[in-house]
Amino acid sequence: MELRVLPSSSWRVSRGISRGSEMAAGTAPNIRDVAELAGVSHQTVSRVINDHPSIQPQTRARVEAAIKTLGYRPNSAARSLARMRTGRIGAIVDSPEHFGPMNTLRGVEVASRRAGYFLSSVSVNDDSVDAINQSLEFLLDQNVEGLCLIAPRLPLLEVIRRRGLQIPSVVIATDTAHLVDDNGLQASVDQELGTRMMVDYLLELGHTRIAHLSGPHDWGDARSRRATFEATLAAHGLTPAAIVEGDWSPDSGFAAGPGLIEGTGATAVFSANDQMALGLVHYLSEVGLRVPDDVSVVGFDNTPESAHMIPPLTTVRQNFEKLGEMAIGSLLARIKGARVERETLRTQPSLVVRSSAGPRPATQRSR
């Protein structure tokens, strides 16, 4: 007896013959025998048996060959049970240590629970294809009914798109160019609206020399906020006083201070998040500049700490709870069989005015 799909694994073939001999002696093979012979997990074997659409063709071929070699017969009752709904949704979240992804995951979890579903989540923190595939396999092995991808950066989506997904999914990301499929669901907070509201607010205060402390370029939210910042100024015949890229951390905000302030004539700085704004305010204090008397500083996110900065930070609030409700609502509609065309969902942010921004100074700074 020969297992052609694994010609280099002779020990697996001989074991298959041994299992066949055991069958003749009255010992039937089980699902773990099939998994061992095919070189996969027993959950993967179960998904092949139940014709789960997420299985790649080469994996399916290996499992089916092992089933044939061993003469394995799946239990019909177990198959029926496996095909029942599990009431479980999977989530893969990129960079969960950051405020946006962390709170998006929280919003998705709350919305799932309210809908009567459990959420199984895994996190990825690098661009490793193997790590992303392993995370996906972990969730699929739990027979999740749908998948939520919280993808602030593109690598996660690129890997999933190349692999392909045959279960309902929703992408929570600003970028729409790399959806998982052509009829995909995509949800996000309206970054353009939030940025326009903030820049317009600074313009209303009389500022014409506005600098931008941007987030890292590989984040969709950072790219959207920067592009909208520049476009909004251009619509008023203005150009940025300066643009410096940070990494979302307070330390990067502090380090960006000289590039944003020295010799730029900036009277206001729009920071792409509150944490970098915190570091920038620290820098301004160190060099003897007052906020907002000398320089106005505004942020984005409305983190819990932003209300207690000195001075309290004017910022943009993102409604992550509403985002989770919209994303999970549309995902569940697909899980339950609704025909949903490609759809882009947006929640509206809101401006939170505090005391870190004021009117443009009457006199120009000497530095």
Short mmCIF file of C-alpha atoms in Angstrom, two decimals, residues 73-354:
data_model
loop_
_atom_site.label_atom_id
_atom_site.label_comp_id
_atom_site.label_asym_id
_atom_site.label_seq_id
_atom_site.Cartn_x
_atom_site.Cartn_y
_atom_site.Cartn_z
CA ARG A 73 -14.82 5.96 8.09
CA PRO A 74 -15.98 9.19 9.77
CA ASN A 75 -18.71 8.93 12.38
CA SER A 76 -21.90 10.32 10.85
CA ALA A 77 -23.14 11.71 14.19
CA ALA A 78 -19.86 13.55 14.72
CA ARG A 79 -20.06 14.99 11.22
CA SER A 80 -23.54 16.25 11.85
CA LEU A 81 -22.45 17.88 15.11
CA ALA A 82 -19.44 19.53 13.47
CA ARG A 83 -21.66 21.14 10.86
CA MET A 84 -23.78 22.85 13.50
CA ARG A 85 -23.08 26.49 14.18
CA THR A 86 -20.42 27.04 16.82
CA GLY A 87 -21.50 30.52 17.89
CA ARG A 88 -17.88 31.63 17.63
CA ILE A 89 -16.23 34.43 15.67
CA GLY A 90 -12.48 34.69 15.13
CA ALA A 91 -10.42 37.87 15.20
CA ILE A 92 -6.83 38.54 14.19
CA VAL A 93 -5.52 41.87 15.49
CA ASP A 94 -2.30 43.49 14.31
CA SER A 95 -0.27 45.59 16.79
CA PRO A 96 -2.67 45.21 19.75
CA GLU A 97 -0.37 47.14 22.07
CA HIS A 98 -1.48 50.39 20.41
CA PHE A 99 -4.57 52.34 21.46
CA GLY A 100 -6.52 52.03 18.20
CA PRO A 101 -6.25 48.27 17.57
CA MET A 102 -6.70 47.48 21.28
CA ASN A 103 -9.91 49.47 21.56
CA THR A 104 -11.19 48.23 18.22
CA LEU A 105 -10.79 44.65 19.48
CA ARG A 106 -12.65 45.60 22.65
CA GLY A 107 -15.50 47.05 20.60
CA VAL A 108 -15.69 43.91 18.45
CA GLU A 109 -15.72 41.70 21.53
CA VAL A 110 -18.55 43.66 23.17
CA ALA A 111 -20.60 43.60 19.96
CA SER A 112 -20.05 39.85 19.52
CA ARG A 113 -21.13 39.11 23.07
CA ARG A 114 -24.27 41.21 22.71
CA ALA A 115 -25.14 39.23 19.59
CA GLY A 116 -24.75 35.94 21.46
CA TYR A 117 -21.37 34.97 19.99
CA PHE A 118 -18.05 34.23 21.62
CA LEU A 119 -14.92 35.90 20.20
CA SER A 120 -11.65 34.01 19.85
CA SER A 121 -8.79 36.39 19.13
CA VAL A 122 -5.10 36.10 18.30
CA SER A 123 -2.56 38.87 17.84
CA VAL A 124 0.31 39.39 15.42
CA ASN A 125 3.10 41.89 15.96
CA ASP A 126 5.31 41.41 12.92
CA ASP A 127 5.04 40.77 9.21
CA SER A 128 5.91 37.05 9.38
CA VAL A 129 3.86 35.07 6.86
CA ASP A 130 4.22 31.96 9.03
CA ALA A 131 2.96 33.76 12.14
CA ILE A 132 -0.09 35.10 10.30
CA ASN A 133 -0.87 31.70 8.75
CA GLN A 134 -0.50 29.98 12.12
CA SER A 135 -2.87 32.49 13.69
CA LEU A 136 -5.42 31.85 10.95
CA GLU A 137 -5.09 28.07 11.30
CA PHE A 138 -5.60 28.34 15.05
CA LEU A 139 -8.92 30.14 14.54
CA LEU A 140 -10.11 27.90 11.71
CA ASP A 141 -9.37 24.85 13.85
CA GLN A 142 -11.99 26.20 16.26
CA ASN A 143 -14.55 26.19 13.43
CA VAL A 144 -15.20 29.91 13.69
CA GLU A 145 -18.19 30.98 11.61
CA GLY A 146 -16.67 34.27 10.50
CA LEU A 147 -13.46 36.24 10.74
CA CYS A 148 -12.71 39.84 11.77
CA LEU A 149 -9.35 41.24 10.66
CA ILE A 150 -8.20 44.32 12.60
CA ALA A 151 -5.50 45.46 10.24
CA PRO A 152 -4.01 48.93 10.78
CA ARG A 153 -1.11 47.93 8.51
CA LEU A 154 -1.18 46.23 5.09
CA PRO A 155 0.97 43.08 5.62
CA LEU A 156 -1.79 41.14 7.45
CA LEU A 157 -4.28 41.77 4.65
CA GLU A 158 -1.77 40.94 1.92
CA VAL A 159 -1.02 37.53 3.44
CA ILE A 160 -4.71 36.69 3.95
CA ARG A 161 -5.62 37.81 0.43
CA ARG A 162 -2.91 35.65 -1.15
CA ARG A 163 -4.03 32.65 0.86
CA GLY A 164 -7.74 33.19 0.25
CA LEU A 165 -10.67 32.92 2.65
CA GLN A 166 -13.91 31.09 2.01
CA ILE A 167 -15.68 32.06 5.21
CA PRO A 168 -17.43 35.40 5.82
CA SER A 169 -15.02 38.13 6.88
CA VAL A 170 -14.86 41.81 7.70
CA VAL A 171 -11.75 44.00 7.56
CA ILE A 172 -11.43 46.86 10.02
CA ALA A 173 -8.91 49.14 8.36
CA THR A 174 -8.64 52.52 6.68
CA ASP A 175 -7.13 51.09 3.48
CA THR A 176 -9.56 49.56 1.00
CA ALA A 177 -7.03 48.53 -1.66
CA HIS A 178 -6.27 45.15 -0.08
CA LEU A 179 -9.61 43.71 0.97
CA VAL A 180 -9.69 39.96 1.48
CA ASP A 181 -12.05 39.43 -1.47
CA ASP A 182 -13.74 41.47 -4.18
CA ASN A 183 -17.05 41.48 -2.29
CA GLY A 184 -15.47 42.19 1.06
CA LEU A 185 -16.77 44.11 4.03
CA GLN A 186 -14.62 46.95 5.30
CA ALA A 187 -15.22 49.16 8.34
CA SER A 188 -13.36 52.04 9.91
CA VAL A 189 -13.65 55.34 11.71
CA ASP A 190 -13.82 58.17 9.15
CA GLN A 191 -10.23 59.40 9.45
CA GLU A 192 -10.66 62.09 6.80
CA LEU A 193 -13.60 63.66 8.61
CA GLY A 194 -11.80 63.66 11.95
CA THR A 195 -8.72 65.30 10.46
CA ARG A 196 -10.72 67.93 8.57
CA MET A 197 -12.62 68.85 11.74
CA MET A 198 -9.38 69.36 13.64
CA VAL A 199 -7.57 71.35 10.93
CA ASP A 200 -10.65 73.50 10.34
CA TYR A 201 -10.79 74.21 14.07
CA LEU A 202 -7.17 75.44 14.05
CA LEU A 203 -7.87 77.58 10.99
CA GLU A 204 -10.88 79.13 12.74
CA LEU A 205 -8.54 80.08 15.59
CA GLY A 206 -6.48 82.04 13.07
CA HIS A 207 -3.54 79.66 12.61
CA THR A 208 -1.95 79.64 9.16
CA ARG A 209 1.40 78.05 10.03
CA ILE A 210 0.40 74.56 11.16
CA ALA A 211 2.82 71.63 11.48
CA HIS A 212 1.96 67.94 11.53
CA LEU A 213 3.42 65.21 13.72
CA SER A 214 2.44 62.13 11.68
CA GLY A 215 2.26 58.46 12.57
CA PRO A 216 4.40 55.77 10.87
CA HIS A 217 3.89 55.59 7.10
CA ASP A 218 3.00 51.86 7.09
CA TRP A 219 -0.20 52.56 9.07
CA GLY A 220 -3.31 53.32 7.04
CA ASP A 221 -4.67 55.74 9.65
CA ALA A 222 -1.42 57.71 9.66
CA ARG A 223 -1.37 57.99 5.86
CA SER A 224 -5.00 59.09 5.77
CA ARG A 225 -4.54 61.74 8.45
CA ARG A 226 -1.43 63.15 6.79
CA ALA A 227 -2.96 63.24 3.30
CA THR A 228 -6.13 64.91 4.60
CA PHE A 229 -4.09 67.41 6.62
CA GLU A 230 -2.19 68.48 3.52
CA ALA A 231 -5.31 68.56 1.33
CA THR A 232 -7.26 70.66 3.84
CA LEU A 233 -4.48 73.23 4.06
CA ALA A 234 -4.15 73.29 0.28
CA ALA A 235 -7.88 74.02 -0.05
CA HIS A 236 -7.20 77.22 1.91
CA GLY A 237 -4.11 78.12 -0.09
CA LEU A 238 -1.73 77.03 2.69
CA THR A 239 1.18 74.61 3.01
CA PRO A 240 2.38 72.72 6.12
CA ALA A 241 4.82 74.55 8.35
CA ALA A 242 6.58 71.19 8.82
CA ILE A 243 5.86 67.47 8.79
CA VAL A 244 7.80 65.07 11.02
CA GLU A 245 7.06 61.33 11.30
CA GLY A 246 6.85 59.66 14.69
CA ASP A 247 6.13 56.10 15.84
CA TRP A 248 3.03 56.80 18.01
CA SER A 249 5.09 56.96 21.24
CA PRO A 250 5.57 59.96 23.58
CA ASP A 251 9.34 59.62 23.11
CA SER A 252 8.98 60.14 19.37
CA GLY A 253 6.81 63.19 20.02
CA PHE A 254 9.53 64.68 22.22
CA ALA A 255 12.22 63.90 19.65
CA ALA A 256 10.15 65.49 16.85
CA GLY A 257 9.97 68.82 18.67
CA PRO A 258 12.95 70.59 17.07
CA GLY A 259 11.90 69.63 13.55
CA LEU A 260 8.37 70.87 14.13
CA ILE A 261 9.19 74.14 15.89
CA GLU A 262 12.70 75.45 15.24
CA GLY A 263 12.76 77.81 12.28
CA THR A 264 9.34 76.71 10.98
CA GLY A 265 7.22 79.56 12.28
CA ALA A 266 4.60 76.99 13.41
CA THR A 267 2.01 78.40 15.81
CA ALA A 268 0.07 75.09 16.00
CA VAL A 269 0.87 71.40 15.71
CA PHE A 270 -1.62 68.68 14.78
CA SER A 271 -0.36 65.40 16.26
CA ALA A 272 -1.68 62.17 14.72
CA ASN A 273 -2.26 60.72 18.18
CA ASP A 274 -2.45 61.82 21.80
CA GLN A 275 0.63 59.94 22.97
CA MET A 276 2.96 61.80 20.61
CA ALA A 277 1.24 65.06 21.58
CA LEU A 278 2.15 64.31 25.22
CA GLY A 279 5.84 64.04 24.31
CA LEU A 280 5.68 67.21 22.22
CA VAL A 281 4.13 69.23 25.05
CA HIS A 282 6.98 68.00 27.27
CA TYR A 283 9.52 69.23 24.72
CA LEU A 284 7.85 72.64 24.43
CA SER A 285 7.96 73.02 28.22
CA GLU A 286 11.66 72.14 28.23
CA VAL A 287 12.50 74.89 25.74
CA GLY A 288 10.35 77.50 27.49
CA LEU A 289 7.35 77.59 25.14
CA ARG A 290 3.86 77.70 26.61
CA VAL A 291 0.85 75.69 25.37
CA PRO A 292 -1.34 77.22 24.03
CA ASP A 293 -0.02 80.78 24.50
CA ASP A 294 3.02 80.24 22.25
CA VAL A 295 2.11 77.03 20.41
CA SER A 296 -1.23 75.22 20.18
CA VAL A 297 -1.05 71.42 20.27
CA VAL A 298 -3.90 69.07 19.34
CA GLY A 299 -4.11 65.29 19.11
CA PHE A 300 -6.23 62.39 17.89
CA ASP A 301 -7.80 59.42 19.81
CA ASN A 302 -9.15 60.97 23.03
CA THR A 303 -7.17 58.60 25.23
CA PRO A 304 -8.17 58.57 28.92
CA GLU A 305 -4.98 60.49 29.80
CA SER A 306 -5.65 63.31 27.32
CA ALA A 307 -8.15 65.01 29.65
CA HIS A 308 -5.49 65.20 32.40
CA MET A 309 -2.54 66.54 30.42
CA ILE A 310 -1.30 70.02 31.26
CA PRO A 311 -3.10 71.68 29.64
CA PRO A 312 -5.93 69.22 28.87
CA LEU A 313 -5.61 68.16 25.23
CA THR A 314 -7.99 69.08 22.43
CA THR A 315 -8.38 65.91 20.39
CA VAL A 316 -10.64 63.70 18.22
CA ARG A 317 -12.76 60.94 19.72
CA GLN A 318 -13.15 57.67 17.81
CA ASN A 319 -16.27 55.63 18.61
CA PHE A 320 -14.82 52.13 18.79
CA GLU A 321 -17.97 50.65 20.33
CA LYS A 322 -20.04 51.82 17.37
CA LEU A 323 -17.35 50.55 14.99
CA GLY A 324 -17.55 47.09 16.56
CA GLU A 325 -21.35 47.07 16.35
CA MET A 326 -21.35 47.94 12.64
CA ALA A 327 -18.61 45.49 11.72
CA ILE A 328 -20.06 42.55 13.64
CA GLY A 329 -23.62 43.34 12.50
CA SER A 330 -22.66 43.12 8.82
CA LEU A 331 -20.49 40.06 9.41
CA LEU A 332 -23.33 38.20 11.16
CA ALA A 333 -25.68 39.08 8.31
CA ARG A 334 -23.32 37.29 5.93
CA ILE A 335 -22.87 34.35 8.29
CA LYS A 336 -26.66 33.93 8.35
CA GLY A 337 -26.83 33.87 4.57
CA ALA A 338 -27.60 37.45 3.58
CA ARG A 339 -26.26 38.46 0.18
CA VAL A 340 -24.19 41.56 0.92
CA GLU A 341 -22.34 43.28 -1.89
CA ARG A 342 -18.98 44.92 -1.30
CA GLU A 343 -19.63 47.36 1.51
CA THR A 344 -17.66 50.10 3.23
CA LEU A 345 -18.87 51.12 6.69
CA ARG A 346 -17.86 54.35 8.40
CA THR A 347 -18.39 55.67 11.92
CA GLN A 348 -18.16 59.40 12.53
CA PRO A 349 -15.59 60.79 14.97
CA SER A 350 -16.19 63.87 17.09
CA LEU A 351 -14.12 66.87 18.10
CA VAL A 352 -13.28 67.18 21.81
CA VAL A 353 -12.35 70.77 22.60
CA ARG A 354 -10.25 71.39 25.69
#
